[in-house]
Short mmCIF file of N, CA and C in Angstrom, two decimals:
data_model
loop_
_atom_site.label_atom_id
_atom_site.label_comp_id
_atom_site.label_asym_id
_atom_site.label_seq_id
_atom_site.Cartn_x
_atom_site.Cartn_y
_atom_site.Cartn_z
N UNK J 1 105.41 67.67 93.22
CA UNK J 1 104.71 68.07 94.73
C UNK J 1 104.44 66.26 95.13
N UNK J 2 104.65 65.39 94.01
CA UNK J 2 104.60 64.01 94.56
C UNK J 2 105.32 63.95 96.12
N UNK J 3 104.36 62.84 96.90
CA UNK J 3 105.01 62.36 98.33
C UNK J 3 104.58 63.99 99.02
N UNK J 4 104.48 64.91 98.62
CA UNK J 4 104.27 66.02 99.64
C UNK J 4 102.72 66.63 99.62
N UNK J 5 101.82 65.96 98.76
CA UNK J 5 100.58 66.55 99.06
C UNK J 5 99.89 65.37 98.96
N UNK J 6 98.47 65.19 99.61
CA UNK J 6 97.67 63.94 99.91
C UNK J 6 96.36 64.38 99.41
N UNK J 7 95.23 63.62 98.49
CA UNK J 7 94.07 63.38 98.60
C UNK J 7 93.65 63.32 99.98
N UNK J 8 92.81 64.39 100.96
CA UNK J 8 91.99 63.29 101.69
C UNK J 8 90.54 63.08 101.77
N UNK J 9 89.89 63.79 100.75
CA UNK J 9 88.53 63.86 100.95
C UNK J 9 88.44 64.33 99.66
N UNK J 10 86.92 63.57 98.89
CA UNK J 10 86.47 63.47 97.60
C UNK J 10 84.63 63.76 97.92
N UNK J 11 84.09 64.63 97.11
CA UNK J 11 82.90 64.84 97.43
C UNK J 11 82.29 65.03 96.10
N UNK J 12 81.45 63.60 95.84
CA UNK J 12 80.80 63.87 94.58
C UNK J 12 79.62 64.58 94.14
N UNK J 13 78.85 64.60 94.98
CA UNK J 13 77.78 65.75 95.21
C UNK J 13 78.42 67.11 94.48
N UNK J 14 79.44 67.90 95.19
CA UNK J 14 79.97 69.15 94.86
C UNK J 14 80.82 69.30 93.78
N UNK J 15 81.72 68.14 94.25
CA UNK J 15 82.76 67.83 93.08
C UNK J 15 84.13 68.13 93.71
N UNK J 16 84.47 68.52 95.07
CA UNK J 16 85.19 69.23 95.64
C UNK J 16 86.09 68.05 96.22
N UNK J 17 87.26 68.34 95.96
CA UNK J 17 88.49 67.50 96.42
C UNK J 17 89.48 68.49 97.54
N UNK J 18 89.67 67.50 98.18
CA UNK J 18 90.50 68.50 99.03
C UNK J 18 91.47 67.78 99.68
N UNK J 19 92.73 68.66 99.61
CA UNK J 19 94.09 68.57 99.43
C UNK J 19 94.87 68.55 101.05
N UNK J 20 95.91 67.73 101.49
CA UNK J 20 96.48 68.07 102.53
C UNK J 20 98.20 68.10 102.44
N UNK J 21 98.33 69.48 101.95
CA UNK J 21 99.92 69.55 101.69
C UNK J 21 100.71 69.09 103.15
N UNK J 22 102.01 69.04 102.85
CA UNK J 22 103.07 68.27 104.06
C UNK J 22 103.52 70.05 105.03
N UNK J 23 103.60 71.08 104.16
CA UNK J 23 103.82 72.26 104.50
C UNK J 23 103.60 73.32 104.21
N UNK J 24 103.42 74.55 104.28
CA UNK J 24 102.87 75.87 104.45
C UNK J 24 103.45 76.46 102.50
N UNK J 25 104.51 76.13 102.26
CA UNK J 25 105.02 76.38 100.85
C UNK J 25 104.53 75.73 100.13
N UNK J 26 104.07 74.16 100.25
CA UNK J 26 103.22 73.69 99.26
C UNK J 26 101.58 74.00 99.03
N UNK J 27 101.08 74.11 100.34
CA UNK J 27 99.96 74.89 100.75
C UNK J 27 100.17 76.00 99.50
N UNK J 28 100.77 76.79 99.43
CA UNK J 28 100.94 78.05 98.54
C UNK J 28 100.61 77.45 97.18
N UNK J 29 101.41 76.88 96.99
CA UNK J 29 101.88 76.27 95.48
C UNK J 29 100.79 75.93 95.09
N UNK J 30 99.73 75.16 95.70
CA UNK J 30 98.71 74.36 95.41
C UNK J 30 97.72 75.54 95.00
N UNK J 31 97.92 76.49 96.00
CA UNK J 31 96.71 77.68 95.60
C UNK J 31 96.73 78.32 94.68
N UNK J 32 98.02 78.90 94.07
CA UNK J 32 98.55 79.48 92.85
C UNK J 32 98.21 78.41 91.71
N UNK J 33 98.30 77.24 91.94
CA UNK J 33 97.95 76.37 90.64
C UNK J 33 96.88 75.53 90.61
N UNK J 34 96.29 76.15 91.81
CA UNK J 34 94.72 75.43 91.68
C UNK J 34 94.05 75.12 90.49
N UNK J 35 94.07 76.25 89.56
CA UNK J 35 92.92 76.14 88.06
C UNK J 35 93.49 74.83 87.41
N UNK J 36 95.02 75.48 87.08
CA UNK J 36 95.85 74.54 86.79
C UNK J 36 95.81 72.82 87.01
N UNK J 37 95.66 72.56 88.00
CA UNK J 37 95.69 71.10 88.42
C UNK J 37 94.34 70.78 88.01
N UNK J 38 93.04 71.32 88.40
CA UNK J 38 91.61 71.05 88.06
C UNK J 38 91.78 70.23 86.75
N UNK J 39 92.33 71.23 85.73
CA UNK J 39 92.04 71.30 84.36
C UNK J 39 92.88 69.53 84.03
N UNK J 40 93.97 69.45 84.79
CA UNK J 40 94.51 68.72 84.76
C UNK J 40 94.04 67.41 85.02
N UNK J 41 93.58 67.04 86.01
CA UNK J 41 92.86 66.01 86.60
C UNK J 41 91.77 65.76 85.98
N UNK J 42 90.82 66.67 85.49
CA UNK J 42 89.92 66.56 84.83
C UNK J 42 90.30 66.09 83.28
N UNK J 43 91.38 66.44 82.72
CA UNK J 43 91.85 65.79 81.18
C UNK J 43 92.23 64.36 81.77
N UNK J 44 93.07 63.96 82.53
CA UNK J 44 93.37 62.84 83.07
C UNK J 44 92.27 61.79 82.80
N UNK J 45 91.05 62.65 83.48
CA UNK J 45 89.64 61.55 83.95
C UNK J 45 88.32 61.28 82.74
N UNK J 46 89.28 62.65 81.76
CA UNK J 46 88.22 62.82 80.74
C UNK J 46 86.62 62.86 81.12
N UNK J 47 86.55 63.87 82.11
CA UNK J 47 85.12 64.25 82.22
C UNK J 47 85.57 65.52 83.48
N UNK J 48 84.75 66.21 83.55
CA UNK J 48 84.89 66.94 84.86
C UNK J 48 84.17 66.41 86.27
N UNK J 49 85.41 65.73 86.82
CA UNK J 49 85.31 64.78 87.91
C UNK J 49 85.71 66.28 89.11
N UNK J 50 86.39 67.26 89.11
CA UNK J 50 86.52 67.88 90.10
C UNK J 50 86.21 69.31 89.22
N UNK J 51 85.87 70.17 90.55
CA UNK J 51 85.32 71.29 90.27
C UNK J 51 86.11 72.32 90.95
N UNK J 52 86.03 72.17 92.06
CA UNK J 52 86.68 72.48 93.34
C UNK J 52 87.98 72.22 93.91
N UNK J 53 88.84 72.89 94.02
CA UNK J 53 89.95 72.13 94.94
C UNK J 53 90.09 72.99 96.33
N UNK J 54 89.81 72.09 97.45
CA UNK J 54 90.34 72.97 98.82
C UNK J 54 91.74 72.48 99.33
N UNK J 55 92.56 73.93 99.91
CA UNK J 55 93.70 73.23 100.33
C UNK J 55 93.88 73.14 101.77
N UNK J 56 93.72 72.27 102.43
CA UNK J 56 93.48 72.62 104.11
C UNK J 56 94.94 72.81 104.63
N UNK J 57 94.59 73.22 105.94
CA UNK J 57 95.67 73.67 106.52
C UNK J 57 96.88 72.74 106.77
N UNK J 58 98.33 72.92 106.87
CA UNK J 58 99.30 71.67 106.88
C UNK J 58 98.95 71.61 108.43
N UNK J 59 98.94 70.18 108.71
CA UNK J 59 99.25 69.74 110.07
C UNK J 59 97.44 69.86 110.58
N UNK J 60 96.38 70.14 109.77
CA UNK J 60 95.31 70.01 109.91
C UNK J 60 94.84 68.81 110.12
N UNK J 61 95.19 67.87 109.54
CA UNK J 61 95.24 66.42 110.10
C UNK J 61 96.28 65.12 110.88
N UNK J 62 95.90 63.86 110.93
CA UNK J 62 97.06 63.61 111.53
C UNK J 62 97.79 62.67 110.59
N UNK J 63 98.20 63.96 109.51
CA UNK J 63 99.21 63.58 108.34
C UNK J 63 100.76 64.12 109.44
N UNK J 64 101.60 63.13 108.92
CA UNK J 64 102.90 63.09 109.23
C UNK J 64 103.89 63.07 108.14
N UNK J 65 104.65 63.29 108.08
CA UNK J 65 106.04 62.66 106.97
C UNK J 65 106.28 62.16 106.61
N UNK J 66 105.68 60.92 107.81
CA UNK J 66 105.91 59.41 107.68
C UNK J 66 104.60 59.05 106.68
N UNK J 67 103.36 59.46 106.77
CA UNK J 67 102.27 59.00 106.11
C UNK J 67 102.18 59.86 104.41
N UNK J 68 103.10 61.02 104.64
CA UNK J 68 103.05 61.39 103.10
C UNK J 68 104.23 60.00 102.41
N UNK J 69 105.21 59.59 103.07
CA UNK J 69 106.09 58.66 102.50
C UNK J 69 105.82 57.44 102.43
N UNK J 70 104.47 56.96 102.81
CA UNK J 70 103.85 56.26 102.76
C UNK J 70 102.85 56.10 101.12
N UNK J 71 102.19 56.96 101.39
CA UNK J 71 101.51 57.41 100.11
C UNK J 71 102.41 56.99 99.07
N UNK J 72 103.92 57.58 98.87
CA UNK J 72 104.73 57.85 97.48
C UNK J 72 105.39 56.01 97.91
N UNK J 73 105.59 55.43 98.76
CA UNK J 73 105.97 54.08 98.46
C UNK J 73 104.70 53.22 97.83
N UNK J 74 103.17 53.59 98.10
CA UNK J 74 102.06 52.73 97.82
C UNK J 74 101.47 52.15 98.22
N UNK J 75 101.74 52.16 100.26
CA UNK J 75 101.31 51.49 101.07
C UNK J 75 99.84 52.35 101.14
N UNK J 76 99.21 51.25 101.50
CA UNK J 76 97.74 51.63 102.10
C UNK J 76 97.59 52.71 103.07
N UNK J 77 97.09 53.85 103.19
CA UNK J 77 96.65 54.87 104.39
C UNK J 77 95.18 55.16 105.03
N UNK J 78 95.04 54.72 105.64
CA UNK J 78 93.67 54.92 105.97
C UNK J 78 93.39 56.53 105.85
N UNK J 79 91.97 56.63 105.10
CA UNK J 79 91.64 58.25 105.02
C UNK J 79 90.13 58.49 105.26
N UNK J 80 90.01 59.58 106.66
CA UNK J 80 89.09 59.84 106.93
C UNK J 80 88.51 61.17 106.53
N UNK J 81 86.87 61.06 106.88
CA UNK J 81 86.49 62.17 105.87
C UNK J 81 86.93 63.55 106.55
N UNK J 82 86.85 64.62 105.96
CA UNK J 82 87.35 66.05 106.80
C UNK J 82 86.28 66.25 107.12
N UNK J 83 85.88 66.97 108.48
CA UNK J 83 84.46 67.86 108.89
C UNK J 83 85.09 69.12 108.86
N UNK J 84 83.83 69.40 108.35
CA UNK J 84 83.73 70.82 108.13
C UNK J 84 82.34 71.50 109.01
N UNK J 85 82.16 72.58 109.40
CA UNK J 85 81.18 73.38 109.92
C UNK J 85 79.77 72.73 109.23
N UNK J 86 79.65 72.76 107.78
CA UNK J 86 78.26 72.37 107.56
C UNK J 86 78.06 71.41 107.58
N UNK J 87 79.17 70.16 107.83
CA UNK J 87 78.55 68.78 108.48
C UNK J 87 78.43 68.52 109.58
N UNK J 88 78.76 69.55 110.58
CA UNK J 88 78.58 69.51 111.73
C UNK J 88 77.12 69.04 113.01
N UNK J 89 76.74 68.95 113.49
CA UNK J 89 75.76 68.62 113.95
C UNK J 89 75.01 69.58 114.54
N UNK J 90 73.35 69.69 114.33
CA UNK J 90 72.40 70.78 114.50
C UNK J 90 72.87 71.55 116.26
N UNK J 91 73.24 70.59 117.22
CA UNK J 91 73.60 71.32 118.35
C UNK J 91 74.58 72.19 118.27
N UNK J 92 75.78 71.57 117.34
CA UNK J 92 76.85 72.89 117.30
C UNK J 92 76.30 74.55 116.51
N UNK J 93 75.37 74.00 115.46
CA UNK J 93 74.76 75.11 114.98
C UNK J 93 74.12 75.83 116.08
N UNK J 94 73.28 75.60 116.77
CA UNK J 94 72.55 76.04 117.94
C UNK J 94 73.70 77.07 118.72
N UNK J 95 74.13 76.19 119.16
CA UNK J 95 75.42 76.79 120.26
C UNK J 95 76.10 78.14 119.79
N UNK J 96 76.41 77.87 118.48
CA UNK J 96 77.47 78.86 117.66
C UNK J 96 76.08 80.02 117.27
N UNK J 97 74.97 79.91 116.84
CA UNK J 97 73.70 80.72 117.14
C UNK J 97 73.71 81.60 118.15
N UNK J 98 73.62 80.87 119.60
CA UNK J 98 73.52 81.03 120.55
C UNK J 98 74.75 82.34 121.28
N UNK J 99 76.04 81.68 120.77
CA UNK J 99 77.03 82.47 121.14
C UNK J 99 77.49 83.93 120.45
N UNK J 100 76.86 83.70 119.45
CA UNK J 100 76.64 85.04 118.26
C UNK J 100 75.88 86.09 118.76
N UNK J 101 74.77 85.55 119.46
CA UNK J 101 73.77 86.43 119.97
C UNK J 101 73.99 87.17 121.02
N UNK J 102 74.84 86.33 121.96
CA UNK J 102 74.82 86.80 123.29
C UNK J 102 76.16 87.32 123.10
N UNK J 103 77.14 87.74 122.67
CA UNK J 103 78.12 88.76 122.31
C UNK J 103 78.24 89.90 123.41
N UNK J 104 78.78 90.29 124.16
CA UNK J 104 78.83 91.69 125.17
C UNK J 104 79.13 92.66 123.97
N UNK J 105 78.16 94.01 124.39
CA UNK J 105 78.52 94.79 123.56
C UNK J 105 79.85 95.45 123.77
N UNK J 106 80.62 96.36 122.72
CA UNK J 106 81.69 96.83 122.51
C UNK J 106 81.56 97.92 123.86
N UNK J 107 82.95 97.55 124.67
CA UNK J 107 83.10 98.76 125.52
C UNK J 107 83.71 100.09 124.82
N UNK J 108 83.46 101.15 124.81
CA UNK J 108 84.24 102.18 124.40
C UNK J 108 84.47 102.84 125.15
N UNK J 109 86.17 102.74 125.16
CA UNK J 109 86.85 104.36 126.34
C UNK J 109 86.32 105.46 126.49
N UNK J 110 85.86 106.08 127.32
CA UNK J 110 85.29 107.34 127.27
C UNK J 110 86.64 108.35 126.85
N UNK J 111 87.81 108.31 126.94
CA UNK J 111 88.87 109.15 127.06
C UNK J 111 88.94 108.89 125.25
N UNK J 112 88.83 107.82 124.92
CA UNK J 112 89.25 107.88 123.26
C UNK J 112 88.37 108.18 122.48
N UNK J 113 87.10 108.10 122.94
CA UNK J 113 85.80 108.66 122.54
C UNK J 113 85.79 110.04 122.39
N UNK J 114 86.43 110.97 123.91
CA UNK J 114 86.58 112.25 123.42
C UNK J 114 87.74 112.88 122.41
N UNK J 115 88.97 112.04 122.35
CA UNK J 115 89.72 112.22 121.77
C UNK J 115 88.84 112.52 120.16
N UNK J 116 88.34 111.39 119.87
CA UNK J 116 87.67 110.98 118.42
C UNK J 116 86.79 112.10 118.19
N UNK J 117 86.43 112.93 118.88
CA UNK J 117 85.00 113.70 118.86
C UNK J 117 85.98 114.96 118.92
N UNK J 118 87.02 115.40 119.25
CA UNK J 118 88.02 116.40 119.24
C UNK J 118 88.27 116.44 118.33
N UNK J 119 89.13 115.55 117.94
CA UNK J 119 89.62 115.39 115.99
C UNK J 119 88.74 115.68 115.22
N UNK J 120 87.55 115.30 115.09
CA UNK J 120 86.19 115.33 114.12
C UNK J 120 86.07 116.88 114.22
N UNK J 121 85.97 117.53 115.23
CA UNK J 121 85.93 119.19 115.70
C UNK J 121 86.99 120.05 115.09
N UNK J 122 88.21 119.70 114.99
CA UNK J 122 89.31 120.10 114.54
C UNK J 122 89.18 119.58 112.60
N UNK J 123 88.96 118.91 112.25
CA UNK J 123 88.52 118.43 111.13
C UNK J 123 87.59 119.25 110.60
N UNK J 124 86.54 119.62 110.95
CA UNK J 124 85.37 120.28 110.58
C UNK J 124 85.95 121.63 110.88
N UNK J 125 86.66 122.06 111.27
CA UNK J 125 86.98 123.54 111.15
C UNK J 125 88.30 123.76 110.42
N UNK J 126 89.06 122.84 110.20
CA UNK J 126 89.88 123.13 109.28
C UNK J 126 89.15 123.06 107.55
N UNK J 127 88.24 121.94 107.57
CA UNK J 127 87.38 122.03 106.22
C UNK J 127 86.51 123.14 105.75
N UNK J 128 86.20 123.87 107.18
CA UNK J 128 85.26 124.90 107.20
C UNK J 128 85.98 126.10 106.15
N UNK J 129 87.87 126.43 106.83
CA UNK J 129 88.41 127.32 106.27
C UNK J 129 89.25 127.22 105.06
N UNK J 130 88.82 125.94 104.73
CA UNK J 130 89.55 125.66 103.44
C UNK J 130 88.31 125.89 102.47
N UNK J 131 87.72 125.22 102.66
CA UNK J 131 86.11 125.26 101.87
C UNK J 131 85.01 126.32 102.00
N UNK J 132 85.04 127.46 102.26
CA UNK J 132 84.07 128.14 103.23
C UNK J 132 83.06 128.48 102.02
N UNK J 133 82.08 128.39 103.07
CA UNK J 133 80.20 128.42 102.20
C UNK J 133 79.97 129.43 101.26
N UNK J 134 79.58 129.66 100.06
CA UNK J 134 79.56 130.75 99.73
C UNK J 134 78.26 131.61 100.31
N UNK J 135 78.60 132.60 100.15
CA UNK J 135 77.48 133.67 100.96
C UNK J 135 76.51 133.98 99.68
N UNK J 136 74.93 133.69 99.92
CA UNK J 136 74.37 133.48 99.41
C UNK J 136 73.96 134.82 98.46
N UNK J 137 74.29 136.05 99.72
CA UNK J 137 74.13 137.31 99.43
C UNK J 137 75.30 138.29 98.56
N UNK J 138 76.05 137.23 98.18
CA UNK J 138 77.05 138.30 97.36
C UNK J 138 76.58 137.61 95.73
N UNK J 139 76.69 139.04 95.06
CA UNK J 139 76.22 138.85 93.90
C UNK J 139 77.31 139.14 93.26
N UNK J 140 77.28 138.69 91.81
CA UNK J 140 78.58 139.11 90.62
C UNK J 140 78.50 140.29 90.69
N UNK J 141 79.62 140.84 90.19
CA UNK J 141 79.47 142.84 89.97
C UNK J 141 78.66 142.16 88.34
N UNK J 142 78.64 143.44 87.92
CA UNK J 142 78.00 143.96 86.51
C UNK J 142 78.93 143.36 85.10
N UNK J 143 80.23 143.33 85.31
CA UNK J 143 81.49 143.00 84.82
C UNK J 143 81.54 141.65 84.60
N UNK J 144 81.37 141.14 86.04
CA UNK J 144 81.70 139.13 85.68
C UNK J 144 80.37 138.79 85.20
N UNK J 145 79.27 139.29 85.71
CA UNK J 145 78.06 139.09 85.27
C UNK J 145 78.01 138.94 83.16
N UNK J 146 78.66 140.14 83.04
CA UNK J 146 78.44 140.15 81.58
C UNK J 146 79.65 138.87 81.04
N UNK J 147 80.72 138.77 81.57
CA UNK J 147 81.86 138.03 80.99
C UNK J 147 80.93 136.50 80.91
N UNK J 148 80.50 136.40 82.09
CA UNK J 148 80.23 134.64 82.05
C UNK J 148 78.83 134.53 81.13
N UNK J 149 77.97 135.44 80.49
CA UNK J 149 77.60 135.67 79.81
C UNK J 149 77.93 135.43 78.19
N UNK J 150 79.13 136.13 78.70
CA UNK J 150 79.81 136.40 76.60
C UNK J 150 80.29 134.71 77.06
N UNK J 151 80.81 133.92 77.80
CA UNK J 151 81.85 132.61 77.88
C UNK J 151 79.96 131.38 77.83
N UNK J 152 78.94 131.93 78.18
CA UNK J 152 77.88 130.80 77.51
C UNK J 152 77.61 130.84 76.45
N UNK J 153 77.48 132.26 76.17
CA UNK J 153 77.29 132.66 74.49
C UNK J 153 78.35 131.92 73.24
N UNK J 154 79.85 132.12 73.46
CA UNK J 154 80.78 131.44 73.29
C UNK J 154 80.74 130.28 72.82
N UNK J 155 79.92 129.41 74.08
CA UNK J 155 79.77 128.13 73.92
C UNK J 155 79.11 127.54 73.23
N UNK J 156 77.69 128.02 73.14
CA UNK J 156 76.37 127.85 72.48
C UNK J 156 77.27 127.95 70.97
N UNK J 157 77.91 128.95 70.77
CA UNK J 157 77.99 129.37 69.31
C UNK J 157 78.84 128.18 68.91
N UNK J 158 79.82 127.52 69.55
CA UNK J 158 80.60 126.90 69.59
C UNK J 158 79.99 125.28 68.92
N UNK J 159 79.48 124.97 70.07
CA UNK J 159 78.32 123.74 70.00
C UNK J 159 77.89 123.31 68.87
N UNK J 160 77.15 124.91 68.50
CA UNK J 160 76.31 124.89 67.00
C UNK J 160 77.06 124.38 65.58
N UNK J 161 78.29 125.09 66.14
CA UNK J 161 79.11 124.88 64.76
C UNK J 161 79.90 123.66 64.56
N UNK J 162 79.56 123.11 65.94
CA UNK J 162 80.74 121.38 65.72
C UNK J 162 79.04 120.77 65.15
N UNK J 163 77.98 121.07 65.36
CA UNK J 163 76.81 120.26 65.10
C UNK J 163 76.55 120.49 63.50
N UNK J 164 76.87 121.64 62.99
CA UNK J 164 76.87 121.93 61.46
C UNK J 164 77.69 121.19 60.92
N UNK J 165 78.79 121.52 61.51
CA UNK J 165 80.21 120.94 60.79
C UNK J 165 79.77 119.09 60.51
N UNK J 166 79.91 118.70 61.89
CA UNK J 166 79.09 116.86 61.67
C UNK J 166 78.06 116.49 60.73
N UNK J 167 76.95 117.48 60.42
CA UNK J 167 75.95 117.08 59.63
C UNK J 167 76.37 117.61 57.96
N UNK J 168 77.41 118.59 57.67
CA UNK J 168 77.89 118.46 56.47
C UNK J 168 78.56 117.33 56.29
N UNK J 169 79.01 116.66 57.01
CA UNK J 169 80.36 115.89 56.67
C UNK J 169 79.47 114.37 56.48
N UNK J 170 78.52 114.29 57.53
CA UNK J 170 77.56 112.94 57.08
C UNK J 170 76.77 112.85 56.00
N UNK J 171 76.46 114.21 55.78
CA UNK J 171 75.99 114.91 53.75
C UNK J 171 76.92 114.60 52.79
N UNK J 172 78.22 114.56 53.10
CA UNK J 172 79.25 114.52 52.01
C UNK J 172 79.48 112.73 52.13
N UNK J 173 79.48 112.16 53.45
CA UNK J 173 79.49 110.95 53.20
C UNK J 173 78.15 110.04 52.65
N UNK J 174 77.25 110.43 52.81
CA UNK J 174 76.05 110.05 51.93
C UNK J 174 76.11 109.95 50.43
N UNK J 175 76.47 111.51 50.32
CA UNK J 175 76.55 111.67 48.77
C UNK J 175 77.68 110.82 48.09
N UNK J 176 78.58 110.62 48.41
CA UNK J 176 79.82 110.09 47.76
C UNK J 176 79.77 108.53 47.90
N UNK J 177 78.84 108.05 48.86
CA UNK J 177 78.58 106.26 49.08
C UNK J 177 77.35 106.36 47.70
N UNK J 178 76.63 107.25 47.46
CA UNK J 178 75.56 107.15 46.64
C UNK J 178 76.34 107.02 45.12
N UNK J 179 77.38 107.93 45.29
CA UNK J 179 78.54 107.88 43.78
C UNK J 179 79.14 106.98 43.29
N UNK J 180 79.45 106.12 44.08
CA UNK J 180 80.37 105.07 43.83
C UNK J 180 79.39 103.64 43.47
N UNK J 181 80.22 102.89 42.44
CA UNK J 181 79.46 102.05 41.90
C UNK J 181 78.98 100.99 43.14
N UNK J 182 78.24 100.13 42.55
CA UNK J 182 78.36 98.61 43.67
C UNK J 182 79.21 98.01 43.99
N UNK J 183 80.11 97.76 43.35
CA UNK J 183 81.17 96.82 43.72
C UNK J 183 82.27 97.29 44.52
N UNK J 184 82.39 98.75 44.33
CA UNK J 184 83.06 99.43 45.13
C UNK J 184 82.62 99.33 46.96
N UNK J 185 80.88 99.76 46.82
CA UNK J 185 80.94 99.85 47.85
C UNK J 185 80.72 98.67 48.73
N UNK J 186 80.88 97.36 47.82
CA UNK J 186 80.95 96.27 49.10
C UNK J 186 81.92 95.92 49.17
N UNK J 187 82.97 96.32 48.89
CA UNK J 187 84.03 95.75 49.38
C UNK J 187 84.77 96.92 50.70
N UNK J 188 83.82 98.48 50.58
CA UNK J 188 84.52 99.36 51.67
C UNK J 188 83.90 98.83 52.62
#
């Protein structure tokens, strides 16, 4: 990438390095290899010089392919700081805030709104058909109630048996550990 990417600005306070690639392909490559590039730069300098890379859009400066060739040949190229929103004057921020508050309300086409309502009604109707509300007056039959009671009792019995089996297994382990000689216990 030598001769295809130029460093255009470094901010020591935030340790941000701005890079200007020659083409979108190099911009993508810089974004993919950003962390590795930061590590290599910091390894070369021996300290954490760069904490963040910012890859600028190709063509966002006055850079031309000739400027990149001049960098490769070692000719001095004037470097201007990159302007960002954060560096903008107070008037810019005031104008931006005024613009954002004065945005017109969104106009919704009545035909689109009616289509949305119609579709919502149809979906609700289909939902009611697919998932009907249970009727609270419907009581289970005595046979169904007895089956449900047996299932609950079986589940409770199974849970109690599992608890008892776990307790017995824990007691056996504790007894086996106490019966082992001390040298065997340390290695286990």
